Structure formats: C-alpha cells, structure tokens
Amino acid sequence: TYNYYMGVLNMTKNLFKEVAMNETNPNYSKAISRLEPLYQRSNDLRSEFGRDYTRIIFSQAYRRLKHKTQVFFAVKDDHVCTRSEHVNLVESVSYTIANYLGLNTELTKAIAVGHDLGHAPFGHGGERIINELAKIHGLDSFWHERNSLHLIDEIETLEDNEHHRHNLNLTYAIRDGIISHCGEMNQMSIKKRDEYIDLQNYTSPGQYSPYTWEGCVVKMADKIAYLARDIEDALRLKVLKENKVEVLKASLNNITSEYHFTAINNGTVVNYFIQDVCSHSNPSDGISLSKEAFEIMKTIMKFNYQNIYLIDRVQIHTNYVKLILNSIFDFFIKYDLMARDSNTNIIDEISKDKDQFPHAINGFIHWLEKYSVMNGAKRDSLYQNKVIYDFINDDKAIIKSILDYLSGMSDAYIIQIFNELISF
C-alpha cells in the first residue's frame, strides 16, 4: 500500500502550483476584492487571505461554534465533536491536500474555519426547523451555506481601534468558498467554475462550483472530515456497536484493491481519502477521488445515514429542538403584535418584561439595537455595521430578526433562554 501511493504521489505533487490563487493568478484581484474598502495598517504583515483568517477566528460567531452541535448534542462530554472541532478538522484536511498540490493554504485555512459560521444550532435538525419557520412565514428557504454568507456579509462584526463595530467584509474568494462548500453532495470530482458571479445569485446548496481550486479542496475536505468522526462519536455514545463497524470494515475491504482497512477510525479514514485525493487530482480532472475511493465514501455515508443520522433517538431529539425553537420564536414575535396595537416600537414593548425574562429579553434588545431601524429608537453611533431590519417599511423585519437571532445562538445559550421562559 505504501509503495503504491508513494509511486503515484511523486507524480502529482505541486500539480496545481501554476493555477493556485496567488498574486500571479490572473484572477487574483477579483479573488481579493471586498464589498467595501478595508482599512490598512502600515505595519501589517499578513496577506489579504491571512487577514481574513484572523478576522474569522477573532469573531464571536467562531467562538460560539464550540457550543454548537455537529451531529450529537452532548454538552457534558468533552470528547464528542462540536461544530468548532469540525471546522478545525476541515482546516487540517484541506491544508494537507492544498499544501501537497501547491495551492494557497492561507486561502483554504480561511474558508475552512469560516465555512460553517452560519450553521444553525442543534445541527441539521435545527437547520430544518428554522427552514420550516422561514417558509411558514413567507421567507426564502434557510440553508446553512447561504446563512453563513449572510452572517459574514451582514451580521458578524469586529471592533476597530475606536470600538466601532464593522462587518467582517471578507474577500470574494473566501465568501465564495463558504457559500459553495456544500458537503452533503456526492461528487467524485470537483472542478472550479470560471465565472465571477454575484454570490447573492445562489438559490440552492451546491448550485455553483467554487471559484477557486482552494474552495474545491475545502468542499472535498468537508466530507472527508466528518465521515469517520461521526462513527467515533456514535460508538462513544453507544448509538453504534463495534460489531456493526466491523461489518462496515469488511464491506470496505471488499471494495478496495490496493488498500486494506485495519480499523475504522478518524485517523485511518482521513488518511485514506487524503492520499487518494492527492494522487488522483489534477487541473484537467479537478479535485478528485478515484472510483474506488468514491465507492468507499458512498458506502460510509450510506452506513452513517442508516445507523446514525436517521435513527429514532436522533428524531426524538429533533422533536425536542423543535419545541425549543418554536417556543422562543413565538415568545418574541408576540411583542411585535403588541407594539403594533399600542403604536410603539418593539424595543419599548419588550422592555416591559425585562425583569421577568432578563437573559432572553436583554439579548434580543441588544440584537435589535445593533441591526435595526425603527420609529422612536436611536441607533448607537458605535454600530457602523449594516442595518438589516427595517421595522418602518418591512413587515417581515421581526421574522427575519428572530430567525437570525436563533440561527446565531449556540445550543447552550438557546437552552438557557428556553429554561428561563419555562421557569417560575
């Protein structure tokens, strides 16, 4: 196995060096473009992508990922994968592939750590529930890749030297890599697109390929990073038994010709796919898996759906999450109706209950003050970020604000709010 891979890998190293998104790339100026000019420091040592990497990991949204579910909600177990660990795993996998192929690793690092910033709490179950609420109330579908772009473009902020809050304002290549990352799609090969499009044109996950080869690497790495990690967690939580994983291992070894799986764990599976991608990718065929590795990936994914993602215990938890999210949504939206009836603004109306529900209400008031324009409410001059909720002219402003607020919360914070609402 070692000799097989080394022979192939020696022929593929740095194959993408000439098309990497570096300063010599003819599309580099487009890739580093921003929606607005970003202030410059005379002594800044970082590239544009390097700046974005630190802007992402300094953000509050990135910090909250440590308390957002990846697959299993298990806040009391330090060793169960969270969304934070997942993005760091994707960063590691994509760095190894990009570094070997000669691509820009600063770009893959930034896309990877930012790709799930807008993921809903409670994993894909929470995502489906927020999507249901959005559609019930006449909004566009909610999906986390699109919401991640919304979050980095319009919601997440950083302080400047004067404590003013500004939007992240990331480069095009990173914004594109984030909305283009959809890791649930089965693809043997991912080729970048040539068109420089308006990213607001996205209407569904995976609609377009990434604009850069680096974005393609992250999209592939996203799948590689979670397949075996989810199996490890399922074993730890006794959702899975070892005998089923042994059956999976036998199935995989029936597919492989040169490689033999001696264990099914994160290190083994990640190494297998990294080696395969590095040995089968080239600018003509794209960031690619071999036919064999693609079958391995589909087999593991099918196993995970049957034994992890769609089991009864996960559905019971999803029902619990639905109760939580719907209850909090209903709690906040009633204040908009009360404000309309009394001809006041929602901040004045909701403030009346601050003593009874301090955590829930103070947090939402802060959210509205930061992002809204409404009659009778003055916006603090420290907020230099975009206004995204127009309560004067948009009757959907309250729905948008609640759904954005919910989708940005960590699991732990949502439960804290819910417990406050049901406590006497």
Short mmCIF file of C-alpha atoms in Angstrom, two decimals:
data_model
loop_
_atom_site.label_atom_id
_atom_site.label_comp_id
_atom_site.label_asym_id
_atom_site.label_seq_id
_atom_site.Cartn_x
_atom_site.Cartn_y
_atom_site.Cartn_z
CA THR A 1 0.00 0.00 0.00
CA TYR A 2 2.78 2.44 0.95
CA ASN A 3 4.73 1.83 -2.28
CA TYR A 4 1.58 2.14 -4.38
CA TYR A 5 0.65 5.55 -3.02
CA MET A 6 4.21 6.91 -2.98
CA GLY A 7 4.67 5.99 -6.62
CA VAL A 8 1.52 7.85 -7.66
CA LEU A 9 2.03 10.77 -5.28
CA ASN A 10 5.51 11.52 -6.58
CA MET A 11 3.92 12.25 -9.95
CA THR A 12 1.19 14.59 -8.64
CA LYS A 13 2.99 16.88 -6.19
CA ASN A 14 2.53 20.62 -6.92
CA LEU A 15 0.38 19.92 -9.98
CA PHE A 16 -1.83 22.93 -9.10
CA LYS A 17 1.00 25.36 -8.37
CA GLU A 18 0.51 27.32 -11.60
CA VAL A 19 -3.25 27.74 -11.01
CA ALA A 20 -3.15 28.48 -7.27
CA MET A 21 -4.88 31.66 -6.16
CA ASN A 22 -1.67 33.60 -5.61
CA GLU A 23 -0.59 37.04 -6.80
CA THR A 24 0.47 35.59 -10.17
CA ASN A 25 -3.04 34.27 -10.88
CA PRO A 26 -4.84 36.49 -13.44
CA ASN A 27 -7.99 36.39 -11.27
CA TYR A 28 -6.20 37.34 -8.05
CA SER A 29 -7.54 40.91 -7.97
CA LYS A 30 -11.09 39.58 -8.20
CA ALA A 31 -10.41 36.94 -5.56
CA ILE A 32 -9.15 39.51 -3.02
CA SER A 33 -11.86 42.09 -3.79
CA ARG A 34 -14.14 43.16 -0.92
CA LEU A 35 -17.62 44.64 -0.83
CA GLU A 36 -16.13 47.75 0.78
CA PRO A 37 -12.56 49.00 1.23
CA LEU A 38 -10.90 47.62 4.36
CA TYR A 39 -8.66 49.81 6.47
CA GLN A 40 -4.93 49.16 6.20
CA ARG A 41 -2.22 49.20 8.83
CA SER A 42 1.21 50.33 7.68
CA ASN A 43 2.88 47.53 9.62
CA ASP A 44 0.51 44.66 8.72
CA LEU A 45 2.47 41.52 7.84
CA ARG A 46 -0.44 39.48 6.52
CA SER A 47 -1.80 38.75 3.06
CA GLU A 48 -5.43 39.55 2.29
CA PHE A 49 -6.40 35.93 2.94
CA GLY A 50 -4.30 35.89 6.08
CA ARG A 51 -6.16 38.94 7.35
CA ASP A 52 -9.48 37.23 6.71
CA TYR A 53 -8.37 34.12 8.58
CA THR A 54 -7.69 36.16 11.70
CA ARG A 55 -10.87 38.22 11.23
CA ILE A 56 -12.83 34.99 11.27
CA ILE A 57 -11.16 33.37 14.29
CA PHE A 58 -11.40 36.65 16.25
CA SER A 59 -15.17 36.80 15.66
CA GLN A 60 -17.81 35.89 18.21
CA ALA A 61 -19.54 33.60 15.71
CA TYR A 62 -16.39 31.47 15.55
CA ARG A 63 -16.23 31.27 19.34
CA ARG A 64 -19.84 30.10 19.53
CA LEU A 65 -19.06 27.08 17.35
CA LYS A 66 -17.62 25.30 20.40
CA HIS A 67 -21.17 25.06 21.79
CA LYS A 68 -22.92 24.17 18.53
CA THR A 69 -23.84 20.58 17.72
CA GLN A 70 -22.09 18.75 14.91
CA VAL A 71 -24.25 15.58 14.97
CA PHE A 72 -24.85 14.70 18.63
CA PHE A 73 -25.93 17.16 21.28
CA ALA A 74 -23.73 16.18 24.24
CA VAL A 75 -22.58 19.27 26.08
CA LYS A 76 -21.43 17.22 29.09
CA ASP A 77 -19.00 15.10 27.09
CA ASP A 78 -15.79 16.94 26.18
CA HIS A 79 -14.85 14.34 23.59
CA VAL A 80 -17.90 14.48 21.34
CA CYS A 81 -17.33 16.52 18.19
CA THR A 82 -18.71 20.05 18.14
CA ARG A 83 -19.04 22.39 15.19
CA SER A 84 -15.81 24.07 16.31
CA GLU A 85 -13.83 20.84 16.17
CA HIS A 86 -15.36 20.05 12.79
CA VAL A 87 -14.21 23.29 11.12
CA ASN A 88 -10.74 22.76 12.55
CA LEU A 89 -10.68 19.21 11.18
CA VAL A 90 -11.68 20.58 7.78
CA GLU A 91 -8.90 23.15 8.07
CA SER A 92 -6.37 20.38 8.78
CA VAL A 93 -7.52 18.11 5.94
CA SER A 94 -7.71 20.91 3.40
CA TYR A 95 -4.31 22.28 4.44
CA THR A 96 -2.64 18.91 3.85
CA ILE A 97 -4.23 18.48 0.41
CA ALA A 98 -3.67 22.09 -0.68
CA ASN A 99 -0.08 22.13 0.55
CA TYR A 100 0.71 18.95 -1.36
CA LEU A 101 -0.95 20.10 -4.57
CA GLY A 102 0.74 23.52 -4.48
CA LEU A 103 -2.37 25.58 -3.73
CA ASN A 104 -2.74 28.61 -1.45
CA THR A 105 -3.02 27.22 2.08
CA GLU A 106 -3.87 30.60 3.59
CA LEU A 107 -6.99 30.63 1.45
CA THR A 108 -8.04 27.08 2.36
CA LYS A 109 -7.46 27.77 6.06
CA ALA A 110 -9.73 30.83 5.99
CA ILE A 111 -12.52 29.15 4.01
CA ALA A 112 -12.36 26.08 6.26
CA VAL A 113 -12.64 27.88 9.61
CA GLY A 114 -15.44 30.09 8.25
CA HIS A 115 -17.45 27.59 6.25
CA ASP A 116 -19.97 26.75 9.00
CA LEU A 117 -20.18 30.11 10.81
CA GLY A 118 -23.85 30.41 9.88
CA HIS A 119 -24.82 26.84 10.71
CA ALA A 120 -27.96 26.55 12.81
CA PRO A 121 -27.76 25.33 16.41
CA PHE A 122 -28.52 21.65 17.05
CA GLY A 123 -27.01 20.55 13.73
CA HIS A 124 -29.05 19.70 10.65
CA GLY A 125 -32.15 19.10 12.75
CA GLY A 126 -32.08 22.72 13.87
CA GLU A 127 -31.45 23.80 10.29
CA ARG A 128 -34.58 22.00 9.07
CA ILE A 129 -36.71 23.53 11.82
CA ILE A 130 -35.55 27.09 11.12
CA ASN A 131 -36.20 26.45 7.43
CA GLU A 132 -39.76 25.37 8.28
CA LEU A 133 -40.31 28.58 10.25
CA ALA A 134 -38.91 30.66 7.38
CA LYS A 135 -41.21 29.07 4.80
CA ILE A 136 -44.28 29.24 7.06
CA HIS A 137 -43.76 32.99 7.39
CA GLY A 138 -43.07 33.71 3.73
CA LEU A 139 -39.29 33.99 3.70
CA ASP A 140 -36.77 32.30 1.41
CA SER A 141 -35.54 28.85 2.36
CA PHE A 142 -32.99 28.69 5.15
CA TRP A 143 -29.86 26.66 4.41
CA HIS A 144 -26.63 27.00 6.29
CA GLU A 145 -24.30 27.73 3.38
CA ARG A 146 -26.42 30.72 2.38
CA ASN A 147 -26.85 31.75 6.00
CA SER A 148 -23.09 31.62 6.50
CA LEU A 149 -22.68 34.16 3.68
CA HIS A 150 -25.45 36.28 5.21
CA LEU A 151 -23.70 36.14 8.56
CA ILE A 152 -20.23 37.14 7.31
CA ASP A 153 -21.61 39.84 4.99
CA GLU A 154 -24.28 41.42 7.16
CA ILE A 155 -24.33 40.18 10.75
CA GLU A 156 -20.95 39.36 12.28
CA THR A 157 -18.88 42.37 13.35
CA LEU A 158 -15.46 43.26 14.72
CA GLU A 159 -14.39 46.30 16.72
CA ASP A 160 -11.96 48.83 15.27
CA ASN A 161 -9.46 50.89 17.28
CA GLU A 162 -12.28 53.23 18.37
CA HIS A 163 -14.60 50.38 19.49
CA HIS A 164 -16.85 50.94 16.47
CA ARG A 165 -18.47 47.77 15.17
CA HIS A 166 -17.93 46.95 11.48
CA ASN A 167 -18.96 43.96 9.36
CA LEU A 168 -16.31 41.33 8.61
CA ASN A 169 -16.09 42.41 4.96
CA LEU A 170 -14.19 39.34 3.75
CA THR A 171 -12.60 38.78 0.35
CA TYR A 172 -14.58 37.36 -2.55
CA ALA A 173 -12.66 34.07 -2.68
CA ILE A 174 -13.43 33.29 0.96
CA ARG A 175 -17.06 34.36 0.71
CA ASP A 176 -17.39 32.20 -2.40
CA GLY A 177 -15.72 29.21 -0.75
CA ILE A 178 -18.08 29.46 2.19
CA ILE A 179 -21.35 29.54 0.24
CA SER A 180 -20.04 26.96 -2.26
CA HIS A 181 -18.90 24.38 0.27
CA CYS A 182 -21.99 22.11 0.46
CA GLY A 183 -20.51 18.92 1.89
CA GLU A 184 -23.62 16.75 1.64
CA MET A 185 -23.32 16.30 -2.12
CA ASN A 186 -21.81 13.14 -3.58
CA GLN A 187 -19.15 14.18 -6.09
CA MET A 188 -16.23 12.13 -7.32
CA SER A 189 -14.61 15.20 -8.85
CA ILE A 190 -14.98 18.91 -8.15
CA LYS A 191 -13.95 21.41 -10.81
CA LYS A 192 -13.84 25.12 -10.16
CA ARG A 193 -16.03 27.48 -12.15
CA ASP A 194 -14.56 30.28 -14.27
CA GLU A 195 -17.35 32.83 -13.86
CA TYR A 196 -17.04 35.66 -11.35
CA ILE A 197 -20.66 35.78 -10.22
CA ASP A 198 -22.70 37.79 -7.75
CA LEU A 199 -22.86 35.41 -4.79
CA GLN A 200 -26.37 36.64 -3.99
CA ASN A 201 -27.48 34.70 -7.08
CA TYR A 202 -27.23 31.43 -5.16
CA THR A 203 -30.71 29.96 -4.65
CA SER A 204 -29.85 26.40 -3.52
CA PRO A 205 -26.97 24.47 -1.94
CA GLY A 206 -24.33 23.31 -4.41
CA GLN A 207 -25.80 25.37 -7.25
CA TYR A 208 -22.36 26.50 -8.39
CA SER A 209 -18.87 25.09 -8.05
CA PRO A 210 -16.34 27.20 -6.12
CA TYR A 211 -14.50 29.99 -7.95
CA THR A 212 -11.08 28.73 -6.78
CA TRP A 213 -9.34 25.38 -6.64
CA GLU A 214 -8.81 26.10 -2.95
CA GLY A 215 -12.58 26.28 -2.48
CA CYS A 216 -12.88 22.91 -4.23
CA VAL A 217 -10.36 21.41 -1.80
CA VAL A 218 -12.35 22.64 1.22
CA LYS A 219 -15.57 21.27 -0.26
CA MET A 220 -13.95 17.83 -0.60
CA ALA A 221 -12.29 18.10 2.82
CA ASP A 222 -15.65 18.83 4.46
CA LYS A 223 -16.87 15.35 3.55
CA ILE A 224 -13.61 13.67 4.45
CA ALA A 225 -13.56 15.29 7.89
CA TYR A 226 -16.94 14.15 9.18
CA LEU A 227 -17.43 10.61 7.90
CA ALA A 228 -15.38 8.61 10.41
CA ARG A 229 -15.55 11.27 13.12
CA ASP A 230 -19.30 10.75 13.32
CA ILE A 231 -18.75 6.99 13.69
CA GLU A 232 -16.33 7.59 16.58
CA ASP A 233 -18.92 9.72 18.37
CA ALA A 234 -21.68 7.20 17.74
CA LEU A 235 -19.55 4.47 19.30
CA ARG A 236 -18.70 6.66 22.28
CA LEU A 237 -22.36 7.47 22.92
CA LYS A 238 -23.37 3.82 22.39
CA VAL A 239 -25.50 4.73 19.39
CA LEU A 240 -23.39 2.21 17.48
CA LYS A 241 -21.91 -1.13 18.48
CA GLU A 242 -18.50 -2.34 17.39
CA ASN A 243 -19.93 -5.34 15.56
CA LYS A 244 -21.69 -3.05 13.06
CA VAL A 245 -18.48 -1.15 12.42
CA GLU A 246 -16.70 -4.46 11.85
CA VAL A 247 -19.30 -5.29 9.20
CA LEU A 248 -18.65 -1.89 7.60
CA LYS A 249 -14.89 -2.55 7.62
CA ALA A 250 -15.39 -5.86 5.85
CA SER A 251 -17.58 -4.15 3.25
CA LEU A 252 -14.93 -1.51 2.59
CA ASN A 253 -12.17 -4.09 2.24
CA ASN A 254 -14.28 -5.92 -0.33
CA ILE A 255 -14.20 -2.74 -2.42
CA THR A 256 -10.52 -1.87 -2.10
CA SER A 257 -7.82 -3.44 -4.20
CA GLU A 258 -4.52 -1.86 -3.04
CA TYR A 259 -5.55 -0.61 0.40
CA HIS A 260 -6.61 -2.64 3.45
CA PHE A 261 -8.53 -1.04 6.33
CA THR A 262 -7.32 -2.45 9.64
CA ALA A 263 -9.57 -0.06 11.61
CA ILE A 264 -12.41 2.35 11.02
CA ASN A 265 -11.50 5.50 12.89
CA ASN A 266 -10.91 9.12 12.06
CA GLY A 267 -7.16 8.89 11.51
CA THR A 268 -7.34 5.85 9.26
CA VAL A 269 -10.21 7.05 7.10
CA VAL A 270 -8.95 10.63 6.79
CA ASN A 271 -5.50 9.38 5.76
CA TYR A 272 -7.01 7.07 3.14
CA PHE A 273 -9.01 9.86 1.49
CA ILE A 274 -6.22 12.45 1.66
CA GLN A 275 -3.82 10.05 -0.03
CA ASP A 276 -6.40 9.24 -2.68
CA VAL A 277 -7.32 12.87 -3.43
CA CYS A 278 -3.67 13.89 -3.65
CA SER A 279 -2.87 11.05 -6.04
CA HIS A 280 -5.88 11.50 -8.36
CA SER A 281 -6.29 15.29 -8.60
CA ASN A 282 -5.06 17.40 -11.50
CA PRO A 283 -6.19 20.65 -13.16
CA SER A 284 -7.87 18.75 -16.00
CA ASP A 285 -9.94 16.35 -13.90
CA GLY A 286 -10.34 18.53 -10.81
CA ILE A 287 -10.04 17.78 -7.11
CA SER A 288 -10.84 14.12 -7.50
CA LEU A 289 -11.33 10.79 -5.84
CA SER A 290 -10.60 7.51 -7.56
CA LYS A 291 -13.62 5.40 -8.49
CA GLU A 292 -12.71 3.07 -5.67
CA ALA A 293 -12.44 5.82 -3.06
CA PHE A 294 -15.72 7.30 -4.28
CA GLU A 295 -17.41 3.96 -3.66
CA ILE A 296 -15.78 3.85 -0.21
CA MET A 297 -17.12 7.34 0.54
CA LYS A 298 -20.64 6.47 -0.60
CA THR A 299 -20.58 3.25 1.42
CA ILE A 300 -19.56 5.03 4.62
CA MET A 301 -22.10 7.78 4.04
CA LYS A 302 -24.90 5.26 3.49
CA PHE A 303 -23.85 3.43 6.66
CA ASN A 304 -23.92 6.69 8.63
CA TYR A 305 -27.39 7.62 7.42
CA GLN A 306 -28.80 4.20 8.25
CA ASN A 307 -27.10 3.83 11.62
CA ILE A 308 -26.56 7.38 12.88
CA TYR A 309 -28.33 10.29 11.20
CA LEU A 310 -31.82 8.79 10.74
CA ILE A 311 -32.23 6.66 13.86
CA ASP A 312 -35.13 7.10 16.30
CA ARG A 313 -33.01 8.70 19.04
CA VAL A 314 -31.95 11.48 16.70
CA GLN A 315 -35.58 12.06 15.71
CA ILE A 316 -36.65 12.29 19.37
CA HIS A 317 -34.00 14.94 19.94
CA THR A 318 -35.15 16.79 16.81
CA ASN A 319 -38.69 16.94 18.23
CA TYR A 320 -37.26 18.38 21.44
CA VAL A 321 -35.34 21.00 19.46
CA LYS A 322 -38.48 21.85 17.50
CA LEU A 323 -40.31 22.59 20.76
CA ILE A 324 -37.46 24.84 21.92
CA LEU A 325 -37.07 26.83 18.69
CA ASN A 326 -40.80 27.25 18.09
CA SER A 327 -41.39 28.32 21.70
CA ILE A 328 -38.69 31.00 21.59
CA PHE A 329 -39.89 32.20 18.19
CA ASP A 330 -43.48 32.52 19.43
CA PHE A 331 -42.29 34.29 22.60
CA PHE A 332 -40.52 37.05 20.67
CA ILE A 333 -42.94 37.55 17.80
CA LYS A 334 -45.86 38.40 20.07
CA TYR A 335 -44.11 41.61 21.10
CA ASP A 336 -44.25 42.89 17.54
CA LEU A 337 -48.03 42.45 17.53
CA MET A 338 -48.26 44.20 20.90
CA ALA A 339 -46.16 47.09 19.59
CA ARG A 340 -48.40 47.50 16.56
CA ASP A 341 -51.52 47.51 18.75
CA SER A 342 -50.09 50.13 21.11
CA ASN A 343 -48.39 52.15 18.33
CA THR A 344 -44.98 51.85 19.98
CA ASN A 345 -41.79 50.18 18.82
CA ILE A 346 -40.92 46.62 19.73
CA ILE A 347 -37.95 47.60 21.92
CA ASP A 348 -40.17 49.72 24.17
CA GLU A 349 -42.76 46.96 24.30
CA ILE A 350 -40.40 44.09 25.06
CA SER A 351 -38.51 46.16 27.67
CA LYS A 352 -41.54 45.99 29.94
CA ASP A 353 -40.76 42.32 30.68
CA LYS A 354 -37.01 42.65 31.26
CA ASP A 355 -37.26 41.91 34.96
CA GLN A 356 -39.15 38.67 34.36
CA PHE A 357 -37.01 37.37 31.47
CA PRO A 358 -33.66 39.19 31.72
CA HIS A 359 -31.49 36.86 29.62
CA ALA A 360 -33.99 36.39 26.81
CA ILE A 361 -35.08 39.98 26.52
CA ASN A 362 -31.81 41.83 27.11
CA GLY A 363 -30.11 39.71 24.47
CA PHE A 364 -32.81 40.32 21.89
CA ILE A 365 -32.96 44.05 22.63
CA HIS A 366 -29.22 44.28 22.06
CA TRP A 367 -29.69 42.41 18.76
CA LEU A 368 -32.42 44.80 17.60
CA GLU A 369 -30.46 47.89 18.62
CA LYS A 370 -27.43 46.71 16.68
CA TYR A 371 -29.15 45.84 13.39
CA SER A 372 -32.47 47.71 13.20
CA VAL A 373 -34.04 50.99 12.25
CA MET A 374 -37.42 51.75 13.84
CA ASN A 375 -39.56 54.69 14.88
CA GLY A 376 -38.64 56.11 18.28
CA ALA A 377 -35.41 54.12 18.69
CA LYS A 378 -32.00 55.72 18.20
CA ARG A 379 -29.10 53.58 16.99
CA ASP A 380 -25.85 53.87 18.94
CA SER A 381 -23.08 55.54 16.91
CA LEU A 382 -20.74 52.69 17.85
CA TYR A 383 -22.66 50.50 15.40
CA GLN A 384 -21.14 51.18 12.00
CA ASN A 385 -22.33 47.82 10.64
CA LYS A 386 -25.17 47.36 8.16
CA VAL A 387 -28.80 47.92 9.13
CA ILE A 388 -30.62 44.76 8.09
CA TYR A 389 -34.06 45.05 9.74
CA ASP A 390 -36.25 47.94 8.61
CA PHE A 391 -39.18 47.95 11.03
CA ILE A 392 -40.59 51.07 9.38
CA ASN A 393 -41.07 49.70 5.87
CA ASP A 394 -40.70 45.91 6.09
CA ASP A 395 -43.47 43.90 7.78
CA LYS A 396 -41.16 40.83 7.73
CA ALA A 397 -38.48 42.59 9.78
CA ILE A 398 -39.49 40.91 13.03
CA ILE A 399 -39.45 37.43 11.48
CA LYS A 400 -36.04 38.00 9.89
CA SER A 401 -34.60 39.33 13.14
CA ILE A 402 -35.84 36.41 15.24
CA LEU A 403 -34.64 33.76 12.80
CA ASP A 404 -31.22 35.41 12.50
CA TYR A 405 -31.02 35.64 16.29
CA LEU A 406 -31.93 31.97 16.71
CA SER A 407 -29.61 30.72 13.99
CA GLY A 408 -26.67 32.54 15.51
CA MET A 409 -27.15 31.18 19.03
CA SER A 410 -25.14 28.34 20.49
CA ASP A 411 -27.05 25.29 21.69
CA ALA A 412 -26.14 26.07 25.28
CA TYR A 413 -27.45 29.65 25.07
CA ILE A 414 -30.72 28.58 23.46
CA ILE A 415 -31.34 26.08 26.25
CA GLN A 416 -30.56 28.77 28.80
CA ILE A 417 -33.17 31.05 27.19
CA PHE A 418 -35.73 28.25 26.95
CA ASN A 419 -35.25 27.27 30.58
CA GLU A 420 -35.76 30.90 31.60
CA LEU A 421 -39.03 31.05 29.65
CA ILE A 422 -40.46 27.92 31.31
CA SER A 423 -39.24 28.65 34.86
CA PHE A 424 -41.45 30.18 37.55
#
